[in-house]
Each structure stands twice: as C-alpha cells, then as structure tokens.
C-alpha cells in the first residue's frame, strides 16, 4: 500500500475525499496482506505476527494525511505501538485484533504525546487496556490534561529497555523532547516514529514542539544502535530502511521546512 505523503506529524479531525485504494476485508481463512476497515483505517501485513496500521485525518489545510503504527503478536501477547489517529479508529483497531487474531490487545506503547500517537487513549481507558510511555511523555500528557500513560523506565538519551519482549529506545530529543523508538527484533524493524521522515518528505514539517538542535544527534544514536535494521517505519508515509535516518538528517541540515499544519 503506497501512501501519498504530505507534511508532518500532529493532529486535526474529520474526514475527506481522498484515501488509498479500497481492499475488501477477506475472510480469516483467506490469506491477505491488506485489510480496509473503513475509509480512515487500514491494516497491512509486514511479517509473521507484525501488522502496520494506517489511520487518516484531514488536516487544517484540507489534506488527507496518514499515520503509521504497529500491531504485534509477541508470544501470548498482542501489543499495539501507538494508538490509531483518533478514538473511533482506535476502537476499530482493537476490535480488529479480537476478530482477526482471536485475542484482545494486551498493552499499548505510545512513542510520544501528540494525538497521532496517544489520541486514542480515552478508548484504552474505557476498555481497560493498559498503556505505557516514556516518563517524558507522561509528563507532557499530564501538563496538557491528556490521559496519562503508565511510565516505563526513565531512559536517558541512548538508553533502551525491554517492554513485553520488544526494545524501547530513547534516542534523545527530536520531533519532540520525548520521542522514542521501538525495535521489533523478529521483523528486524525499527519503529522510528515521528523522529524519522519518510523518503517522500521534502521538509521537517511541523516543528512546533521539536528540539532541532539535538535531533540529528538523536538519529545518530539510533543509527549506531540498530545498524542491522532492515526496515524503518516513519511516523507518516511509506516503510523504508535505515537510509530514512540519513534522509531526515539531510533535511535538518538543509533547514528545509514544509508548511506547518
């Protein structure tokens, strides 16, 4: 599923007319790599036990914009990396797990506090699904009166911790002060989140909460820790490889800015 990429990494609401080509939901017994839950939420199989969820919002500019996350089967757990973009899509995502995997989501990790990562937290609270984040994300959510995740270990730049069999890595500030990454070893996949720009991105997008002076160094720490990553999932846009980190650094060096939204 090729995703048209536009700007950056924050929020808006409502729906719009443009979305990827629709693929019908296949019966569970029929192998498929894509599921179209509705106009605002799609699933894509990436590797055994690993699915990308793509949720859509219409930005203030009127542009339809996608956001990435992962759903992972880890032993007897189903783990969600970042909520879908909005409560309705998050609820649909949780129901998809029960219907297609036969198990509910066990726990959720949000890679930073923006609503394309944490915007479905109210649904998680209602459904009793525990959700976690870096302590900096918890502090940011508390300051903005958002639903507060449970804090993981207080990682310093360059440190990592194990979370339900996955590795949570804090590279340091970038897109936000709290942006974290997730390493999925069975798929050799690094979830870069919004600290990483897609290949199609021509600028840094919305940098209202960014720490521009430290962003490139944070990406360098990620490159050093995961030199064998075969795939990298940016916060928005197409799946890529480690070159996305260098691409993001190049955009930072250029000082290129896409229109804010």
Coordinates of C-alpha atoms in Angstrom, one line a residue:
X1 CA 0.0 0.0 0.0
X2 CA 1.7 3.1 -1.3
X3 CA 0.9 6.1 0.8
X4 CA 0.8 9.6 -0.6
X5 CA 2.9 11.7 1.8
X6 CA 2.4 15.4 2.6
X7 CA 3.6 17.3 5.6
X8 CA 4.2 16.2 9.2
X9 CA 3.2 14.8 12.5
X10 CA 0.4 16.3 14.5
X11 CA -3.4 16.5 14.6
X12 CA -6.6 17.5 13.1
X13 CA -10.0 15.9 12.7
X14 CA -12.9 14.9 10.4
X15 CA -12.7 13.1 7.1
X16 CA -12.0 13.9 3.5
X17 CA -12.5 12.6 0.0
X18 CA -9.1 11.2 -0.8
X19 CA -7.8 7.8 0.5
X20 CA -5.9 4.8 -0.7
X21 CA -7.5 2.2 -3.0
X22 CA -10.0 0.1 -1.1
X23 CA -9.3 -3.6 -0.4
X24 CA -12.2 -5.7 0.9
X25 CA -11.8 -7.4 4.2
X26 CA -11.1 -11.1 3.4
X27 CA -12.5 -13.9 5.5
X28 CA -10.0 -15.0 8.2
X29 CA -9.2 -18.3 6.3
X30 CA -8.2 -16.5 3.1
X31 CA -4.6 -15.2 3.2
X32 CA -4.4 -11.5 2.6
X33 CA -1.9 -8.7 3.2
X34 CA -4.3 -5.8 3.4
X35 CA -7.4 -5.0 5.3
X36 CA -9.6 -2.0 4.7
X37 CA -11.5 -1.5 8.0
X38 CA -13.0 1.8 6.8
X39 CA -12.0 5.0 5.0
X40 CA -9.9 6.1 7.9
X41 CA -8.1 2.9 8.9
X42 CA -6.3 0.2 7.0
X43 CA -4.1 -2.8 8.1
X44 CA -1.1 -4.2 6.3
X45 CA 0.8 -7.4 7.0
X46 CA 4.5 -6.8 7.2
X47 CA 5.9 -10.0 8.7
X48 CA 4.7 -13.0 10.7
X49 CA 2.9 -11.5 13.7
X50 CA 3.5 -7.9 12.6
X51 CA 1.0 -5.6 11.0
X52 CA 1.1 -1.9 10.2
X53 CA -2.0 0.2 11.0
X54 CA -2.5 3.3 8.9
X55 CA -5.0 5.8 10.1
X56 CA -6.1 9.0 8.4
X57 CA -7.1 12.6 9.3
X58 CA -7.9 15.7 7.4
X59 CA -5.5 18.5 8.3
X60 CA -6.4 22.2 8.6
X61 CA -5.0 22.6 5.1
X62 CA -7.6 20.1 3.8
X63 CA -5.0 17.5 3.0
X64 CA -5.8 13.9 3.9
X65 CA -2.8 12.6 5.8
X66 CA -1.8 9.1 7.0
X67 CA -0.2 8.0 10.3
X68 CA 1.6 4.7 11.0
X69 CA 1.7 2.3 13.9
X70 CA 2.2 -1.4 14.6
X71 CA 0.2 -4.3 15.9
X72 CA 2.4 -7.1 17.1
X73 CA 1.9 -10.7 18.3
X74 CA 4.6 -11.3 20.9
X75 CA 4.3 -14.8 22.4
X76 CA 0.9 -14.8 24.1
X77 CA 0.5 -11.0 23.9
X78 CA -0.9 -8.7 21.3
X79 CA 0.9 -5.4 21.6
X80 CA 0.0 -2.1 20.0
X81 CA 2.6 0.6 19.1
X82 CA 0.8 3.9 19.0
X83 CA -2.9 4.3 19.0
X84 CA -4.7 5.0 15.8
X85 CA -5.2 8.7 14.9
X86 CA -8.4 9.3 16.9
X87 CA -10.8 7.4 19.2
X88 CA -13.1 5.9 16.6
X89 CA -10.2 4.4 14.6
X90 CA -8.5 3.2 17.8
X91 CA -11.7 1.4 18.8
X92 CA -11.9 -0.2 15.4
X93 CA -8.3 -1.3 15.6
X94 CA -8.9 -3.0 19.0
X95 CA -11.9 -4.8 17.6
X96 CA -9.8 -5.9 14.5
X97 CA -7.3 -7.6 16.9
X98 CA -10.1 -9.6 18.6
X99 CA -11.8 -10.6 15.4
X100 CA -8.7 -11.5 13.3
X101 CA -6.2 -12.5 15.9
X102 CA -8.6 -14.1 18.3
X103 CA -7.1 -12.0 21.2
X104 CA -7.6 -8.5 22.5
X105 CA -4.7 -6.0 22.6
X106 CA -2.8 -6.7 25.9
X107 CA -0.8 -3.4 26.1
X108 CA -0.1 -0.2 24.2
X109 CA 3.1 1.9 23.9
X110 CA 2.9 5.5 22.6
X111 CA 6.1 6.9 21.1
X112 CA 5.3 10.5 22.0
X113 CA 2.4 12.6 23.3
X114 CA 0.9 14.0 20.1
X115 CA -2.5 12.8 19.2
X116 CA -1.4 10.7 16.2
X117 CA 0.3 8.5 18.9
X118 CA -1.8 8.9 22.0
X119 CA -5.1 10.2 20.6
X120 CA -7.0 7.0 21.3
X121 CA -6.0 6.8 24.9
X122 CA -9.5 7.6 26.2
X123 CA -10.7 4.4 24.4
X124 CA -8.0 2.4 26.0
X125 CA -9.0 3.7 29.4
X126 CA -12.7 2.8 28.8
X127 CA -11.8 -0.7 27.6
X128 CA -9.3 -1.3 30.4
X129 CA -6.3 -1.7 28.1
X130 CA -3.0 -0.6 29.9
X131 CA -0.9 1.9 28.0
X132 CA 2.7 3.0 28.6
X133 CA 5.1 5.6 27.5
X134 CA 8.4 7.2 28.4
X135 CA 8.2 9.4 31.6
X136 CA 8.7 12.5 29.5
X137 CA 5.5 11.5 27.5
X138 CA 3.7 11.0 30.8
X139 CA 4.8 14.5 32.0
X140 CA 3.7 16.1 28.7
X141 CA 0.3 14.3 28.8
X142 CA -0.2 15.4 32.4
X143 CA 0.7 19.1 31.6
X144 CA -1.9 19.1 28.9
X145 CA -4.6 17.2 30.8
X146 CA -4.5 14.3 28.5
X147 CA -5.0 10.6 29.6
X148 CA -1.8 9.7 31.3
X149 CA 0.1 6.5 30.3
X150 CA 2.0 4.4 32.8
X151 CA 5.6 5.3 32.9
X152 CA 8.3 2.9 31.7
X153 CA 11.9 3.2 33.0
X154 CA 13.3 6.7 32.8
X155 CA 15.6 6.2 29.9
X156 CA 18.3 8.7 29.1
X157 CA 19.4 9.5 25.5
X158 CA 20.9 6.4 24.0
X159 CA 19.4 4.0 26.6
X160 CA 17.0 1.2 25.9
X161 CA 14.7 -1.1 28.0
X162 CA 12.7 -4.3 27.4
X163 CA 9.0 -3.9 27.2
X164 CA 6.9 -7.1 26.7
X165 CA 9.7 -8.6 24.6
X166 CA 10.2 -5.5 22.5
X167 CA 13.0 -3.0 22.9
X168 CA 12.1 0.6 23.7
X169 CA 14.9 3.0 22.7
X170 CA 15.1 6.7 23.7
X171 CA 17.4 8.3 21.1
X172 CA 17.1 11.8 22.6
X173 CA 15.0 14.8 21.7
X174 CA 13.9 15.4 18.1
X175 CA 10.4 15.8 16.8
X176 CA 9.5 16.2 20.4
X177 CA 11.5 16.1 23.6
X178 CA 10.0 12.7 24.4
X179 CA 10.1 10.9 21.0
X180 CA 11.0 7.2 21.5
X181 CA 11.6 4.3 19.1
X182 CA 10.7 0.6 19.2
X183 CA 12.8 -2.3 17.9
X184 CA 10.9 -5.3 16.7
X185 CA 13.6 -8.0 16.6
X186 CA 11.6 -10.8 14.9
X187 CA 11.0 -8.5 11.9
X188 CA 14.3 -6.6 12.1
X189 CA 12.1 -3.5 12.0
X190 CA 12.8 -0.2 13.8
X191 CA 9.7 2.0 14.5
X192 CA 11.3 5.4 14.1
X193 CA 8.0 7.3 14.8
X194 CA 7.8 11.0 14.0
X195 CA 11.6 11.4 14.7
X196 CA 12.0 9.9 11.2
X197 CA 10.8 11.4 8.0
X198 CA 9.7 9.3 5.0
X199 CA 11.5 9.3 1.7
X200 CA 8.8 11.4 0.1
X201 CA 9.1 14.1 2.8
X202 CA 10.7 17.3 1.4
X203 CA 10.9 19.1 4.8
X204 CA 10.7 18.7 8.5
X205 CA 7.0 19.5 8.7
X206 CA 5.6 20.8 11.9
X207 CA 8.4 21.6 14.3
X208 CA 6.4 23.5 16.9
X209 CA 7.4 21.0 19.7
X210 CA 10.8 20.0 18.1
X211 CA 14.2 20.2 19.6
X212 CA 16.0 21.0 16.3
X213 CA 19.4 21.4 17.8
X214 CA 19.5 17.8 19.2
X215 CA 17.5 16.0 16.6
X216 CA 20.4 14.9 14.3
X217 CA 22.5 13.6 17.2
X218 CA 19.5 11.6 18.4
X219 CA 19.2 10.0 15.0
X220 CA 22.9 9.2 15.0
X221 CA 22.4 7.3 18.3
X222 CA 19.7 5.2 16.6
X223 CA 21.9 4.5 13.6
X224 CA 24.7 3.3 15.9
X225 CA 22.4 1.0 17.9
X226 CA 20.5 -0.5 15.0
X227 CA 22.9 -0.9 12.1
X228 CA 21.3 -4.2 11.1
X229 CA 17.8 -2.9 10.9
X230 CA 16.3 -4.0 7.6
X231 CA 13.2 -1.8 7.7
X232 CA 12.3 1.5 9.3
X233 CA 8.8 2.7 9.9
X234 CA 8.5 6.5 9.9
X235 CA 5.6 8.2 11.7
X236 CA 4.0 9.0 8.4
X237 CA 4.4 7.7 4.9
X238 CA 6.0 4.6 3.3
X239 CA 8.1 2.0 5.0
X240 CA 11.8 2.4 4.2
X241 CA 15.2 1.3 5.5
X242 CA 18.0 2.9 7.5
X243 CA 18.5 5.5 4.8
X244 CA 15.5 7.3 6.2
X245 CA 17.5 8.3 9.2
X246 CA 20.2 9.9 7.0
X247 CA 17.4 11.4 4.9
X248 CA 16.0 13.1 8.0
X249 CA 19.4 14.4 9.0
X250 CA 19.9 15.8 5.5
X251 CA 16.6 17.7 5.8
X252 CA 17.7 19.0 9.1
X253 CA 20.9 20.2 7.6
X254 CA 19.1 21.9 4.8
X255 CA 16.9 23.7 7.3
X256 CA 14.0 22.8 4.9
X257 CA 10.6 23.5 6.3
X258 CA 7.3 22.2 4.9
X259 CA 4.2 24.4 5.6
X260 CA 3.1 23.9 9.2
X261 CA -0.3 22.4 9.9

